[in-house]
Short mmCIF file of C-alpha atoms in Angstrom, two decimals:
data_model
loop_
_atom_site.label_atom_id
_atom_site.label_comp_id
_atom_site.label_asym_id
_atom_site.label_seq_id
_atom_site.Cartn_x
_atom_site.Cartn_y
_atom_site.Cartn_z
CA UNK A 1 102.16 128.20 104.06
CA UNK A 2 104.72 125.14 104.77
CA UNK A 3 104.23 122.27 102.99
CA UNK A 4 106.05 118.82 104.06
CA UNK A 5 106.91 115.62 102.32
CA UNK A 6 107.32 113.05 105.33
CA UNK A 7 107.74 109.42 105.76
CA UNK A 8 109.96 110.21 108.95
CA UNK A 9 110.49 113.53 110.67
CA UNK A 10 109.59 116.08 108.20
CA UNK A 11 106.25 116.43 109.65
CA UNK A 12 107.64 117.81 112.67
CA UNK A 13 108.35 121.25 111.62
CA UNK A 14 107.17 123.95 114.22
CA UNK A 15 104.75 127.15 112.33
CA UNK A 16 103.72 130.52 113.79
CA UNK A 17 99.70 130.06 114.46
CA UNK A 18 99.06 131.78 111.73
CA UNK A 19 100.99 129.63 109.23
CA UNK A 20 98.95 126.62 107.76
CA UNK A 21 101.15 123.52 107.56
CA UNK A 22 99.85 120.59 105.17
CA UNK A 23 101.92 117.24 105.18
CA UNK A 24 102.15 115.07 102.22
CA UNK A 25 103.25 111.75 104.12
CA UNK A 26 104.15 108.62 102.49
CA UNK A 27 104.00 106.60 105.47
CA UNK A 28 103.73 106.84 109.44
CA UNK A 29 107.19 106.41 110.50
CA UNK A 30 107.64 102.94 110.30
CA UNK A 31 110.48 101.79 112.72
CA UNK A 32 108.31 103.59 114.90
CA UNK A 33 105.17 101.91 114.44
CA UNK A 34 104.98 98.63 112.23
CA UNK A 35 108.27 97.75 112.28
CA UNK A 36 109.14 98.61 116.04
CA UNK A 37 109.68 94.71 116.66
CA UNK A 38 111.53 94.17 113.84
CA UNK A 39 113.87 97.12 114.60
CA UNK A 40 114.70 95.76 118.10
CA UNK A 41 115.23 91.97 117.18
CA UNK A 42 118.25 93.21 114.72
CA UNK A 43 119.78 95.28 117.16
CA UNK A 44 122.81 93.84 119.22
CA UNK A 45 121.52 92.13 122.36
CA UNK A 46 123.26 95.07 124.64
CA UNK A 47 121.30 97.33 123.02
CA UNK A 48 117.93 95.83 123.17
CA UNK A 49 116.99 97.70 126.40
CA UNK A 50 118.32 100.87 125.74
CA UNK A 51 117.09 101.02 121.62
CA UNK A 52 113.18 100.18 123.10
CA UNK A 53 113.46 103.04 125.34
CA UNK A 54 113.86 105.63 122.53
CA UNK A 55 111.79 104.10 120.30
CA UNK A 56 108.75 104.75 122.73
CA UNK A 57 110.35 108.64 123.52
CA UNK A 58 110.33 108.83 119.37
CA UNK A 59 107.08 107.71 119.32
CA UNK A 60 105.52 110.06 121.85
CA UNK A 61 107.57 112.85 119.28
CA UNK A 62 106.20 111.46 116.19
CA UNK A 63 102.27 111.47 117.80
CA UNK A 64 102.90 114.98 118.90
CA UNK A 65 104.07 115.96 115.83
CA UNK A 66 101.50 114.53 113.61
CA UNK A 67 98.69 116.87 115.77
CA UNK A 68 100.59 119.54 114.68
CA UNK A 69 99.84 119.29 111.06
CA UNK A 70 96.79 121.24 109.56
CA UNK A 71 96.07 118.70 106.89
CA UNK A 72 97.22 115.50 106.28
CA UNK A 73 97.74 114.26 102.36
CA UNK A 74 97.98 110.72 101.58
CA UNK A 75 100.09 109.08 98.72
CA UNK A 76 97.39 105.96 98.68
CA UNK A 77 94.57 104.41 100.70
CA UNK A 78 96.77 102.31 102.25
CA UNK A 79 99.03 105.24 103.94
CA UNK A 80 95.99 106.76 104.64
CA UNK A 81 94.33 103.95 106.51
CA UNK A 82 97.80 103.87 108.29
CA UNK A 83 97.65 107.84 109.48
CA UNK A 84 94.48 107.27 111.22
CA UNK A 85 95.78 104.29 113.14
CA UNK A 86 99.10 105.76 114.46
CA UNK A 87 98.18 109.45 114.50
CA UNK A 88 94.08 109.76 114.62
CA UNK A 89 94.24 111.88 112.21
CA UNK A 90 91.99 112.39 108.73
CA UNK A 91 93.16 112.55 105.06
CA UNK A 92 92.64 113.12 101.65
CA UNK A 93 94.21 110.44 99.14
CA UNK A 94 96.48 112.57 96.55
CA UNK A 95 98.53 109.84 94.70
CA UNK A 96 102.15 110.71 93.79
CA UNK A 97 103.01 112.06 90.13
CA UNK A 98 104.48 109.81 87.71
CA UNK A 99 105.86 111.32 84.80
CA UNK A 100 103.98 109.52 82.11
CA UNK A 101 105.13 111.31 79.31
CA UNK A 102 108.54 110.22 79.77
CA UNK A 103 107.49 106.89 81.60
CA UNK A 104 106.05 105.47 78.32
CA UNK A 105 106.48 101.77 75.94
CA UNK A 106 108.82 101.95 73.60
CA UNK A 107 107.25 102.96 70.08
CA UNK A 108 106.24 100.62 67.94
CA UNK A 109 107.40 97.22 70.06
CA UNK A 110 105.62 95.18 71.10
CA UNK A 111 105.63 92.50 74.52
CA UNK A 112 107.38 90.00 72.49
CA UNK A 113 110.25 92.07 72.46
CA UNK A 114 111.36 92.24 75.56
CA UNK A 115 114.99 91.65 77.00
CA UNK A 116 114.51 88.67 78.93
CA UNK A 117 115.39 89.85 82.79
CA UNK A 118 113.10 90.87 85.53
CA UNK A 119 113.99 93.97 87.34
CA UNK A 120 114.27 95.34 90.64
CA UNK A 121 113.77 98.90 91.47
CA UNK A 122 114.43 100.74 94.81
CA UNK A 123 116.53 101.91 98.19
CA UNK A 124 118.87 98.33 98.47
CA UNK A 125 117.68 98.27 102.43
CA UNK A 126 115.95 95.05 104.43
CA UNK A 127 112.46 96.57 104.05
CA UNK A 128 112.75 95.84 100.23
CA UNK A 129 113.09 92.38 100.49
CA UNK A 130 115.07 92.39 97.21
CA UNK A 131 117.19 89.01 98.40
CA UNK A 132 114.26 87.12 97.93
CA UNK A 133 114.10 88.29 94.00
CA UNK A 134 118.00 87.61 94.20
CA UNK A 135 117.03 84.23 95.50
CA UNK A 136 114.70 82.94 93.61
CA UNK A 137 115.96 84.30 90.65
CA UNK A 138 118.98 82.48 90.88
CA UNK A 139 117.31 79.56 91.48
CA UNK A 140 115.36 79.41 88.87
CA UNK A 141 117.92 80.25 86.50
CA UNK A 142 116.41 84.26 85.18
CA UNK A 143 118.40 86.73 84.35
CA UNK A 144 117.72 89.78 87.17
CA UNK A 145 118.61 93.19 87.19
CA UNK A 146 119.21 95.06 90.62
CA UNK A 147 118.61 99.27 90.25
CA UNK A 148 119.71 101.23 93.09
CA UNK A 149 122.06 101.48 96.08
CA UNK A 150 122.11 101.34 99.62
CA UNK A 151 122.96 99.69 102.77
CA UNK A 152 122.06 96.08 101.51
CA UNK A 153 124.41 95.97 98.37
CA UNK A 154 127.03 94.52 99.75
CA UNK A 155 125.01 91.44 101.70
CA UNK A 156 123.19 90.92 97.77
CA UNK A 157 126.08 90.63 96.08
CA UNK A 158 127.29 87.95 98.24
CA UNK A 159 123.97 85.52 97.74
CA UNK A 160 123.75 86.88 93.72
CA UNK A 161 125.74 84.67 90.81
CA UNK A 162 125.97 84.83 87.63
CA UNK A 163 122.20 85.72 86.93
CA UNK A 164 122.13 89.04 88.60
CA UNK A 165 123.73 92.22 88.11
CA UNK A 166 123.82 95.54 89.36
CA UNK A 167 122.87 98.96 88.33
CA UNK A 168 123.26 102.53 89.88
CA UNK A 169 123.28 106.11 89.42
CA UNK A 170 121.69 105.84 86.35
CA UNK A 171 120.04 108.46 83.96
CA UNK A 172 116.17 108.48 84.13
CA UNK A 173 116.60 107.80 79.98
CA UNK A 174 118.76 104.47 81.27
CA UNK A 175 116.19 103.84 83.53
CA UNK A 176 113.54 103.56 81.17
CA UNK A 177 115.20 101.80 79.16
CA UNK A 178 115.89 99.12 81.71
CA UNK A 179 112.05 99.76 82.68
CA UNK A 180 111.04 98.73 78.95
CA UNK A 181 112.79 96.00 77.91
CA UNK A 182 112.29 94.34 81.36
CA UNK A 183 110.10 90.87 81.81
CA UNK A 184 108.49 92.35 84.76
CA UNK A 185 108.83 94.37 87.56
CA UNK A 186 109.46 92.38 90.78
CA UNK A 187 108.51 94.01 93.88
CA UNK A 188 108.81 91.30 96.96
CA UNK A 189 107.80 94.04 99.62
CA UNK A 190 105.00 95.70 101.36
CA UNK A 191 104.89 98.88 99.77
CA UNK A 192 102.62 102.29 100.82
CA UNK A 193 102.49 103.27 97.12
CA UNK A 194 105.12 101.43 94.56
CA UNK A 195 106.35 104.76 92.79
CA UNK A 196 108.63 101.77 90.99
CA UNK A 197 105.67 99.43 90.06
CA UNK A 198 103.81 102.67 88.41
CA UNK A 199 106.91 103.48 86.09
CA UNK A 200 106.71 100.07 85.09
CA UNK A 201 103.46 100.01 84.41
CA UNK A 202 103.76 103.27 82.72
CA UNK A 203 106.30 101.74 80.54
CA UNK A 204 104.21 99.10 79.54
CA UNK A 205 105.83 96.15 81.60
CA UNK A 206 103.69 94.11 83.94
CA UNK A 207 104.25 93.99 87.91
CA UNK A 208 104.84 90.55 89.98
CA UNK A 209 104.52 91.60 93.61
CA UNK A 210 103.86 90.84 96.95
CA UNK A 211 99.91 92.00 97.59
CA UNK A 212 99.69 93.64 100.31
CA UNK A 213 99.98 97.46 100.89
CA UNK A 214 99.67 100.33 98.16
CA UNK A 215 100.64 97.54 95.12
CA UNK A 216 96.58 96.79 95.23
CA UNK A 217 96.14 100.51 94.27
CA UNK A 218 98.63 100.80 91.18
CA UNK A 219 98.29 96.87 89.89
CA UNK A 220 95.83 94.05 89.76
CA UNK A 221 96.18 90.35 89.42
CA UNK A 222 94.95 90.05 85.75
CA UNK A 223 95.44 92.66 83.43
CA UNK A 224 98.34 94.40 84.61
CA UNK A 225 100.21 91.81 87.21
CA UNK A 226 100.35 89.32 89.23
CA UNK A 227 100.43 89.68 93.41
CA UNK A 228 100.66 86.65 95.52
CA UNK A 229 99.61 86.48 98.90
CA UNK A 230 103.20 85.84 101.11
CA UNK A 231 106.11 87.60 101.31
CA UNK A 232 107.83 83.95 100.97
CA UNK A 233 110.63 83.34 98.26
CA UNK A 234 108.22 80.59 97.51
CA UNK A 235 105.32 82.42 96.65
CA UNK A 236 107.28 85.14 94.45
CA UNK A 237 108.73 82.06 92.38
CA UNK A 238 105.29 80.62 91.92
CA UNK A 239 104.45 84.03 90.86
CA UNK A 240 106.92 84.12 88.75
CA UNK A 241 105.99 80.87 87.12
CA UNK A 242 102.05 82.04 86.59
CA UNK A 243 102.83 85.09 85.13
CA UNK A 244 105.54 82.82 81.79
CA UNK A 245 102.42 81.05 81.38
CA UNK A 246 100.14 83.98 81.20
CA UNK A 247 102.52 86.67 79.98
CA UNK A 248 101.44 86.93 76.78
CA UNK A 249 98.09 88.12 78.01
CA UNK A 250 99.51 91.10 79.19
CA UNK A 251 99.10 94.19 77.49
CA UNK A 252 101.55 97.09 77.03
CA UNK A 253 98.83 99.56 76.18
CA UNK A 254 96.43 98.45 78.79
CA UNK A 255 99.71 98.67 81.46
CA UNK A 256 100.15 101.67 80.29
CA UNK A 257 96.41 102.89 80.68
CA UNK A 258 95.80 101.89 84.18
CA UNK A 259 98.63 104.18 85.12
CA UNK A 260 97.67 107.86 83.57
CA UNK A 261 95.40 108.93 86.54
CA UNK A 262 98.92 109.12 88.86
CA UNK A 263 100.21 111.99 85.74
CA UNK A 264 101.82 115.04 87.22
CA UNK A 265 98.83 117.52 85.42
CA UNK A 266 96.45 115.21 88.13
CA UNK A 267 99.39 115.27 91.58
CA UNK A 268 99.35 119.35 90.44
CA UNK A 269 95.52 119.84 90.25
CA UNK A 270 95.40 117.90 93.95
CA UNK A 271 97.61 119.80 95.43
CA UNK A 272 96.55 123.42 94.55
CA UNK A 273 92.90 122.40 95.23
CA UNK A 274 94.47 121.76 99.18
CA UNK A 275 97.01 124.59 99.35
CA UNK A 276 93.88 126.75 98.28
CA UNK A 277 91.48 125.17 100.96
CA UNK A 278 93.92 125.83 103.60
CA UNK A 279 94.68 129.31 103.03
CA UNK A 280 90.52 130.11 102.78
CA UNK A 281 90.26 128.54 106.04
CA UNK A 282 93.24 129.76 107.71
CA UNK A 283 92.31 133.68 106.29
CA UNK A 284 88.36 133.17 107.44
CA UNK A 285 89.92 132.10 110.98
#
């Protein structure tokens, strides 16, 4: 049995026939797909031309891959949606695990007790959108703290002042820390799942993000966040003004709650229930 975890290239693996192969993808390549346009307008005018001509070969690879694969897993509706429209191909929804036993509010506090910052969670790339949060934040005069690193870091700490700082390689006990005593959780982007926005949540702190994607799955607009409709700095600061007027309404228990169905017991249960199918059907073939 192989078993891959694929958002890119992983799913590509060659078996012997008699070798089941089940793919637990987290998104349809998506400079290959979604973002194709996107990809093309960044590049350097000289290498428009020659950048859209592997992009389709990649794609023709990626489709061929994906037929490959004996059974397709899905981290959320969303993704799985997405796997039928790029690769025609059927899936069961198994959502990632989030540890919530570690991922968990601080005993005995309470949402009055926060730190007063919002947080930002993720890969510092140009799909996250995190200069917007950097943006408005500033702006508006919040306090914002930036977890993570990656190709963007540089270009954020050239629009951030003296609002925002920066976090990295940090222990998963700093990380909850930062997790719990944040405001919210601001997440600007399209996401397939949100594996950020369900820590959060599983900490007990409430979610401002852009609606669209997997966010719909792991947070909703009253009890646990707020999601706006644009993935404008100006709808993330309106956002961001709804949810100081309404923030007391939110609930670190009820985050909290809404979040235990994604608990590693659950992602384990999924999985073996698959990896069993496939080895039934794979033995009676």
């Amino acid at each position: 049995l192989v078993i891959s975890s694929a958002s890119s290239f992983a799913k590509s693996v060659v078996t012997r026939i008699n070798v089941p192969h089940i793919c637990y993808c987290h998104t349809p390549t998506r400079y290959l797909w979604n973002s194709t346009h996107e990809v093309i307008r960044r590049a350097a005018p000289y290498k428009r031309l020659l950048l859209r001509s592997l992009l389709h070969y990649l794609r023709l690879s990626d489709y061929a891959a994906a037929q490959r694969v004996d059974y397709f897993l899905a981290n959320s509706n969303y993704t799985k949606t997405r796997i039928y429209k790029y690769y025609r191909r059927f899936s069961e929804v198994l959502y990632p695990p989030i540890n919530t036993s570690f991922f968990c509010p601080q005993p005995g506090t309470g949402q009055g007790e926060k730190g007063g910052y919002f947080l930002v969670v993720g890969r510092l790339s140009p799909a996250k959108n995190f200069d917007q949060a950097v943006r408005v934040c500033e702006k508006l005069g919040f306090r914002l703290v930036v977890v993570g690193k990656g190709t963007e870091e540089r270009g954020l700490r050239k629009i951030a002042g003296k609002y925002t700082v920066f976090r990295s390689s940090l222990s998963d006990d700093r990380l909850r820390q930062y997790y719990r005593n944040a405001e919210a959780l601001l997440q600007p982007a399209e996401e397939d799942f949100g594996m950020a926005a369900a820590e959060a949540l599983a900490c007990g702190t409430p979610v401002i993000g852009y609606g669209c994607g997997g966010i719909k799955e792991v947070a909703d607009n009253k009890v646990t966040g707020i999601l706006y409709d644009e993935p404008r700095e100006e709808m993330l600061a309106e956002a961001i003004r709804v949810f100081i007027d309404k923030k007391k309404f939110f609930r670190p228990e009820i985050a909290q709650a809404s979040v235990l169905k994604y608990s590693r017991a659950r992602f384990r249960e999924g999985l073996m229930r698959c990896v069993e199918t496939a080895l039934l059907n794979k033995k009676n073939n």
